[in-house]
């Protein structure tokens, strides 16, 4: 049985739970609990678990209240497991199961899979395959935590992480960037080189269930990483180190942070979450450090503080490349995104002399569930980018008819420091595309969810002001 078949079999078990109103994202989080126990049995690492918290205990349970037994296992592991990673995976345990019969059906389904045919590396690939299927499903809303693998691998290949470097993702999601970076380093170095000078990995995730998923993902890929449950835009960032490489896809949305005190070193206050993350990345990079960040179009053109932050980016860093991504590759249909590649300057305050733009947005291809993005789609961009991760390879401007153009810092300044630059007519304009009904529904749901979040934030702001007025 190959990995794809196993992924599909595990994924299909979710149908058992649909009648209970359980979402795909909740199912993946629940699977994390169960798969950890099963994989510990398969990998002969059950000594990490007490006898009463092992897979055999669940599969062999003969009583009438399997659900209570299961909850007791989760609670014990979350509070009393002897190994730190296990306590973190099972921290704040809740289960979405409401009937022992459904839990038993899922456990039996997992038990029937031919796990003996799977290698250690295969375990991680299967789990990441489940995350990928979850992100592709329009109803799950989980794509915000999962960047398409083809894009991740391309970014990592171009940024070229090295053994011994500290690699950080301040919005780590399911951990895809860190896992891809580690695979790249292992593939390009001998085992001795890797072990003598191993890379270091850091990530921050604000959402508890996604944090759990990330821990499981890095664990299955045998990655030694410091993953923090917190918010990189607050003082939680003090737990992070200065980074040689930052790879990130900050969450989409307008409102930054919560009622918690914001960092004092992010000097340009903004409610735009992506602009706040961009400031963090500029500050956390070591001189000479490299970054690749997925950001929506508004970061490129927003006026006021947005313009100020772009000016600071181009002053402190060499913003050498912007990849304008095609629409339809993320969970929210129609969202327009880019990848900014930059290197932090070692000195001076005018580090950007020109910015190269590659336009994939006008490709005559409709990307989405039926036509997913592949690494082959980035082949021409990789050639144009060159082999130097700092953007210093020889490059040739393709002119008005080509996809690869260079604009000087003076030209950008004359454009009011807007980086929203385009020159090709879109052959697949978003308004001319025909979407699946599920994709349309997902887009509507995304907008409603964001609107509700902003209403909640405004309500909290008004309540805070009212409380302050009463105190006065």
mmCIF file of N, CA and C in Angstrom, residues 146-157 176-181 247 378:
data_model
loop_
_atom_site.group_PDB
_atom_site.id
_atom_site.type_symbol
_atom_site.label_atom_id
_atom_site.label_comp_id
_atom_site.label_asym_id
_atom_site.label_seq_id
_atom_site.Cartn_x
_atom_site.Cartn_y
_atom_site.Cartn_z
ATOM 1 N N UNK A 146 -1.468 26.505 5.933
ATOM 2 C CA UNK A 146 -0.725 25.584 5.075
ATOM 3 C C UNK A 146 -0.422 26.272 3.752
ATOM 4 N N UNK A 147 0.851 26.559 3.515
ATOM 5 C CA UNK A 147 1.284 27.144 2.253
ATOM 6 C C UNK A 147 1.513 26.010 1.258
ATOM 7 N N UNK A 148 1.063 26.149 0.002
ATOM 8 C CA UNK A 148 1.234 25.063 -0.970
ATOM 9 C C UNK A 148 2.668 24.560 -1.019
ATOM 10 N N UNK A 149 2.819 23.237 -0.991
ATOM 11 C CA UNK A 149 4.149 22.629 -0.920
ATOM 12 C C UNK A 149 5.041 23.085 -2.077
ATOM 13 N N UNK A 150 4.483 23.196 -3.278
ATOM 14 C CA UNK A 150 5.300 23.595 -4.427
ATOM 15 C C UNK A 150 5.904 24.979 -4.213
ATOM 16 N N UNK A 151 5.127 25.885 -3.644
ATOM 17 C CA UNK A 151 5.632 27.233 -3.372
ATOM 18 C C UNK A 151 6.678 27.200 -2.264
ATOM 19 N N UNK A 152 6.400 26.456 -1.204
ATOM 20 C CA UNK A 152 7.347 26.340 -0.089
ATOM 21 C C UNK A 152 8.692 25.815 -0.584
ATOM 22 N N UNK A 153 8.659 24.716 -1.333
ATOM 23 C CA UNK A 153 9.908 24.097 -1.789
ATOM 24 C C UNK A 153 10.683 25.012 -2.731
ATOM 25 N N UNK A 154 9.966 25.762 -3.560
ATOM 26 C CA UNK A 154 10.640 26.699 -4.466
ATOM 27 C C UNK A 154 11.314 27.819 -3.685
ATOM 28 N N UNK A 155 10.602 28.385 -2.724
ATOM 29 C CA UNK A 155 11.175 29.455 -1.905
ATOM 30 C C UNK A 155 12.419 28.960 -1.173
ATOM 31 N N UNK A 156 12.318 27.781 -0.576
ATOM 32 C CA UNK A 156 13.453 27.226 0.169
ATOM 33 C C UNK A 156 14.644 26.997 -0.759
ATOM 34 N N UNK A 157 14.394 26.466 -1.929
ATOM 35 C CA UNK A 157 15.476 26.210 -2.885
ATOM 36 C C UNK A 157 16.199 27.503 -3.258
ATOM 37 N N UNK A 176 5.528 23.810 7.658
ATOM 38 C CA UNK A 176 5.988 23.424 6.329
ATOM 39 C C UNK A 176 7.313 24.026 5.907
ATOM 40 N N UNK A 177 7.523 25.310 6.194
ATOM 41 C CA UNK A 177 8.775 25.954 5.786
ATOM 42 C C UNK A 177 9.975 25.328 6.502
ATOM 43 N N UNK A 178 9.839 25.077 7.797
ATOM 44 C CA UNK A 178 10.959 24.518 8.559
ATOM 45 C C UNK A 178 11.284 23.105 8.090
ATOM 46 N N UNK A 179 10.263 22.319 7.821
ATOM 47 C CA UNK A 179 10.472 20.937 7.379
ATOM 48 C C UNK A 179 11.119 20.909 5.996
ATOM 49 N N UNK A 180 10.661 21.771 5.105
ATOM 50 C CA UNK A 180 11.249 21.834 3.769
ATOM 51 C C UNK A 180 12.700 22.305 3.835
ATOM 52 N N UNK A 181 12.974 23.284 4.705
ATOM 53 C CA UNK A 181 14.345 23.776 4.850
ATOM 54 C C UNK A 181 15.270 22.674 5.349
ATOM 55 N N UNK A 247 11.673 32.511 6.878
ATOM 56 C CA UNK A 247 10.730 32.043 5.861
ATOM 57 C C UNK A 247 9.348 32.131 6.480
ATOM 58 N N UNK A 378 7.216 26.897 -11.462
ATOM 59 C CA UNK A 378 8.184 27.919 -11.054
ATOM 60 C C UNK A 378 9.516 27.811 -11.795
#
